[in-house]
Coordinates of N, CA and C in Angstrom, one line a residue:
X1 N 0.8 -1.2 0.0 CA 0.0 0.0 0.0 C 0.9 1.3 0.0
X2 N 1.8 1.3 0.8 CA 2.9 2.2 0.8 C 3.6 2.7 -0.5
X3 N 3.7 1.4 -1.4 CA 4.3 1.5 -2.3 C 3.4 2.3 -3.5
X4 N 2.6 1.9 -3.4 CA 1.4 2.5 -4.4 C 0.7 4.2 -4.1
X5 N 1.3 4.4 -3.1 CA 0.9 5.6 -2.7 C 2.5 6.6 -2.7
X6 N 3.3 6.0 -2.6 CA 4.9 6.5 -3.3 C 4.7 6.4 -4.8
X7 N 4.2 5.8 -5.5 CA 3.7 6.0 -7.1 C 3.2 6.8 -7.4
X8 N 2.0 7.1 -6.7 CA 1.0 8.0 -7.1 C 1.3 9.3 -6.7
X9 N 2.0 9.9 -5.6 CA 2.4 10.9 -5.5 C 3.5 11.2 -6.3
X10 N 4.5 10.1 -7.2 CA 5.4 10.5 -8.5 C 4.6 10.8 -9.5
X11 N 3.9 10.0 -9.9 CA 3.5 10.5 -11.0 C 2.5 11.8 -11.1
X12 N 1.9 12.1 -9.9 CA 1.5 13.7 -10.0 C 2.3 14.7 -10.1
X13 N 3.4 14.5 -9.5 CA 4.6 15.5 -9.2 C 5.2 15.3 -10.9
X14 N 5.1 14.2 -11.4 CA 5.6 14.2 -12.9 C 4.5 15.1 -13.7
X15 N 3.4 14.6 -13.7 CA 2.4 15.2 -14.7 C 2.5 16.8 -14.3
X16 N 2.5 17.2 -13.0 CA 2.5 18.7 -13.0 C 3.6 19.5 -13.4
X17 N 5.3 19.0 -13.4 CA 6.3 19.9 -13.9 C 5.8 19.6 -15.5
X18 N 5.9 18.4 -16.1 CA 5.8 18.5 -17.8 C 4.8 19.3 -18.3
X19 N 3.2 19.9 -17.3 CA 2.8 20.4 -17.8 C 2.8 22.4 -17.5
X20 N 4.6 22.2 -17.2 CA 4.5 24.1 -17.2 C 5.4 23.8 -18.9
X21 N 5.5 22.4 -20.0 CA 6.3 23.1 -20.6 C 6.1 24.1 -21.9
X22 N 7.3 24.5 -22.2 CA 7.0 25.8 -23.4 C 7.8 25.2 -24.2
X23 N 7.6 25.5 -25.7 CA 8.3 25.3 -26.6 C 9.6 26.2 -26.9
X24 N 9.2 27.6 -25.7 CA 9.9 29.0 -26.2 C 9.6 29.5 -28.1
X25 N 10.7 30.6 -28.6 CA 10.1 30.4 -29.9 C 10.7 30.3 -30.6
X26 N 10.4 29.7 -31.6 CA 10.6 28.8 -32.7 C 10.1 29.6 -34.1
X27 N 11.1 29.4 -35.1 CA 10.8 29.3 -36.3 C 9.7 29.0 -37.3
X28 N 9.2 29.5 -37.9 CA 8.1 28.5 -38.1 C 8.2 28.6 -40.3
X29 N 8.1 29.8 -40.5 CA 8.1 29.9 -42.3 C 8.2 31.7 -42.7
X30 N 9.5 32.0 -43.2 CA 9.4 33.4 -43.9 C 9.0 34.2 -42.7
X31 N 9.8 34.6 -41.5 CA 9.2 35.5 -41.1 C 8.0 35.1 -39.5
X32 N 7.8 34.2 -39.6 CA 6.7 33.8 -38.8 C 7.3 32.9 -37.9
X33 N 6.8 32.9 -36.3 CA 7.4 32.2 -35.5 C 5.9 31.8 -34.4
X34 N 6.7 30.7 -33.9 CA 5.3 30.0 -32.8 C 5.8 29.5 -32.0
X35 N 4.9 29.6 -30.7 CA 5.3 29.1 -29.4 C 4.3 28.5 -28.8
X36 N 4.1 27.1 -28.4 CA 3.4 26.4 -28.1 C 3.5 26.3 -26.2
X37 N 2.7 26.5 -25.4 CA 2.6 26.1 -24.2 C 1.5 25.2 -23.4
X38 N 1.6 24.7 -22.5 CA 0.7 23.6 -21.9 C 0.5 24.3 -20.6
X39 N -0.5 24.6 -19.6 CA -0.4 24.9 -18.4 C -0.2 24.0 -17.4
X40 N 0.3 24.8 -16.7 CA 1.1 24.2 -15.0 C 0.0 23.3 -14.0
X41 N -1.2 24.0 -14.3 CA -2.0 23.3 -13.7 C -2.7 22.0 -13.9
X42 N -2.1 21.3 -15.4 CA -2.2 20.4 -15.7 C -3.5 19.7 -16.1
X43 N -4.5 19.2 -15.8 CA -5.4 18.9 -16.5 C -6.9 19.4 -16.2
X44 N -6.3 20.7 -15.3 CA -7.2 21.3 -14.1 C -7.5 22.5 -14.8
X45 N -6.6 23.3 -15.3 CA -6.2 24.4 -15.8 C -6.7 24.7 -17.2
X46 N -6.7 25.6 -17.1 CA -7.4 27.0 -18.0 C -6.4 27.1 -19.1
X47 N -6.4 27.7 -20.1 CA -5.4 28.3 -21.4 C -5.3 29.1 -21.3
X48 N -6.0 30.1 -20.2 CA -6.0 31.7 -20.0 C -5.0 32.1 -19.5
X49 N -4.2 31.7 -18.8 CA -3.1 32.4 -18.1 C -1.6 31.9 -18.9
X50 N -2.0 30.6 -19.9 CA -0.9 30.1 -20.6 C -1.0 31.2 -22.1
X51 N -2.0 31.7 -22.5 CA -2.1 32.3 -23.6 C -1.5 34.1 -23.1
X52 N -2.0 33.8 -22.0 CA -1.0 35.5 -21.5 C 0.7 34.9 -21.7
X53 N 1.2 34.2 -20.8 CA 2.5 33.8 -21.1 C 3.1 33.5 -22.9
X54 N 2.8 32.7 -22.9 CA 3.0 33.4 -24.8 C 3.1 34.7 -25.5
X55 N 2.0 35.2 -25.1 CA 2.1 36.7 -25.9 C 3.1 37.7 -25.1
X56 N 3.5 36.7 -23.4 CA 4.4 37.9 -23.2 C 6.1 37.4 -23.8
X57 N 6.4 36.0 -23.8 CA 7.2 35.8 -24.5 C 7.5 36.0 -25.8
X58 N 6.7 36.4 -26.1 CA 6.7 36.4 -28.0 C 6.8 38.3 -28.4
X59 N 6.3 38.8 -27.1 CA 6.5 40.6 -26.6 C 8.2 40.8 -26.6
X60 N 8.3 40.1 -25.6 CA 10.3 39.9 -24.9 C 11.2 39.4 -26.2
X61 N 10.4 38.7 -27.2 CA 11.3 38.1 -28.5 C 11.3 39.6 -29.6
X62 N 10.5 40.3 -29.8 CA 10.5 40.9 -30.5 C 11.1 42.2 -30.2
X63 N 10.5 42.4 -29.1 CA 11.3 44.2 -28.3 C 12.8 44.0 -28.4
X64 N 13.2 42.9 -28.4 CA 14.5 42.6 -28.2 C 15.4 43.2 -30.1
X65 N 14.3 43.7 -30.5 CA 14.8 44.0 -32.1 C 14.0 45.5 -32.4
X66 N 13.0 45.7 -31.5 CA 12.7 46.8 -31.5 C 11.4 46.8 -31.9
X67 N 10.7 45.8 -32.4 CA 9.4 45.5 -32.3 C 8.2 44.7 -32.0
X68 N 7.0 45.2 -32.8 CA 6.3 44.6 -32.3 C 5.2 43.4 -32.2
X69 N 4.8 43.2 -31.4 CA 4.0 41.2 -32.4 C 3.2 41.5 -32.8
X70 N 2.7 40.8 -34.2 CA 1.2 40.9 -35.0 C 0.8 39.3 -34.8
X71 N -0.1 39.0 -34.4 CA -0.8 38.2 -34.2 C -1.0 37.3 -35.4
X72 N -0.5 36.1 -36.3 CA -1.3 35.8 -37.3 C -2.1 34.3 -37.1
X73 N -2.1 33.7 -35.9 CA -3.7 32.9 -35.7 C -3.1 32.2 -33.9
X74 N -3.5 32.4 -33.2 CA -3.7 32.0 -31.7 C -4.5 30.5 -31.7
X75 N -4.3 29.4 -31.3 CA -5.5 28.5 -31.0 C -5.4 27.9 -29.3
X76 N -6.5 28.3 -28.6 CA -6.3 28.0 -26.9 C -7.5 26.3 -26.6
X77 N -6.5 25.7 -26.3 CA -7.4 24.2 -25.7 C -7.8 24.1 -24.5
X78 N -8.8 24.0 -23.9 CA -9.3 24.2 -22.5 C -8.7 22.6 -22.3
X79 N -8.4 22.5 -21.1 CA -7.9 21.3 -20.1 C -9.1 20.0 -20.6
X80 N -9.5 18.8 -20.6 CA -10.3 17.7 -20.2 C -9.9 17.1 -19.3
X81 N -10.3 16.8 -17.7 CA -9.8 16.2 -17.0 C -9.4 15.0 -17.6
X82 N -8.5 14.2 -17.2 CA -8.0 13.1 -17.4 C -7.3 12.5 -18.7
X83 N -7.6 13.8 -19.6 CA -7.2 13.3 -21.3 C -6.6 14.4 -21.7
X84 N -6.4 16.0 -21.6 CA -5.4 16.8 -21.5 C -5.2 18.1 -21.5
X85 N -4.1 18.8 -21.0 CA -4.1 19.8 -20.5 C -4.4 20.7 -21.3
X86 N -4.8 22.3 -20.5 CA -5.2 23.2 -21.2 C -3.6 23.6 -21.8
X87 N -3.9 24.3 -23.0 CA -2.5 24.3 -23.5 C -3.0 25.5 -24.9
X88 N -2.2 26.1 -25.5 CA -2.2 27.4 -26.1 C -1.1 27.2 -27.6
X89 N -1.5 28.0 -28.8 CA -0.4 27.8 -29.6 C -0.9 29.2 -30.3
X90 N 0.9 29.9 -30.6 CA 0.5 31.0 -31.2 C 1.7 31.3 -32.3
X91 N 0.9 31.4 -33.4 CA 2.0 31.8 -34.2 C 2.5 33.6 -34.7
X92 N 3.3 33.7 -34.7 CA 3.2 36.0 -34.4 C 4.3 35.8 -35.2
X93 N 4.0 37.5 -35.9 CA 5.5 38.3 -36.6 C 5.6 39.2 -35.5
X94 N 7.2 39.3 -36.1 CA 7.7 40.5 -35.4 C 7.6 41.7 -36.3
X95 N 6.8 42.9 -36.4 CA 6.7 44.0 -37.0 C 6.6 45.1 -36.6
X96 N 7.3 46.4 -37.3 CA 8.0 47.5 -36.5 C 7.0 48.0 -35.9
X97 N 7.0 49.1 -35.0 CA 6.4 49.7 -33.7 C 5.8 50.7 -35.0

């Protein structure tokens, strides 16, 4: 029983760090870049607070050249308990201020 309850408290502690991960951003075609994220809260969790984190990393990628993000298609997946997490994908240019 012990043992099975030492499992179970790993594999939560596993499912919850994999699901803070980011792709950071990435390349994607001519100009266009995307960054994929999963939320932390794992299968509990909303895409709202993960779709803020993207747009602020993809903010921080671009200021870094002096400009600014254009949005060219956002898609946010709400969580399903037990089949998977809420999670965000956005693809943006970087275009002048």
């Amino acid at each position: 029983m012990k043992n099975l309850a030492i499992a179970t408290a790993v594999a939560a502690l596993s499912l919850a760090l994999v699901g803070c991960a980011s792709t950071g951003v990435v390349p994607a075609d001519r100009g266009t870049y995307m960054i994929s994220k999963q939320s932390a809260a794992g299968v509990f969790g909303t895409p709202d607070g993960v779709r803020a984190d993207i747009y602020v990393e993809a903010n921080e990628y671009c200021s870094r050249t002096g400009n600014a993000v254009e949005t060219v298609s956002i898609e946010a997946k709400p969580a399903i308990p037990f089949v998977r997490t809420g999670s965000a994908l956005l693809y943006f240019k970087c275009v002048p201020k």
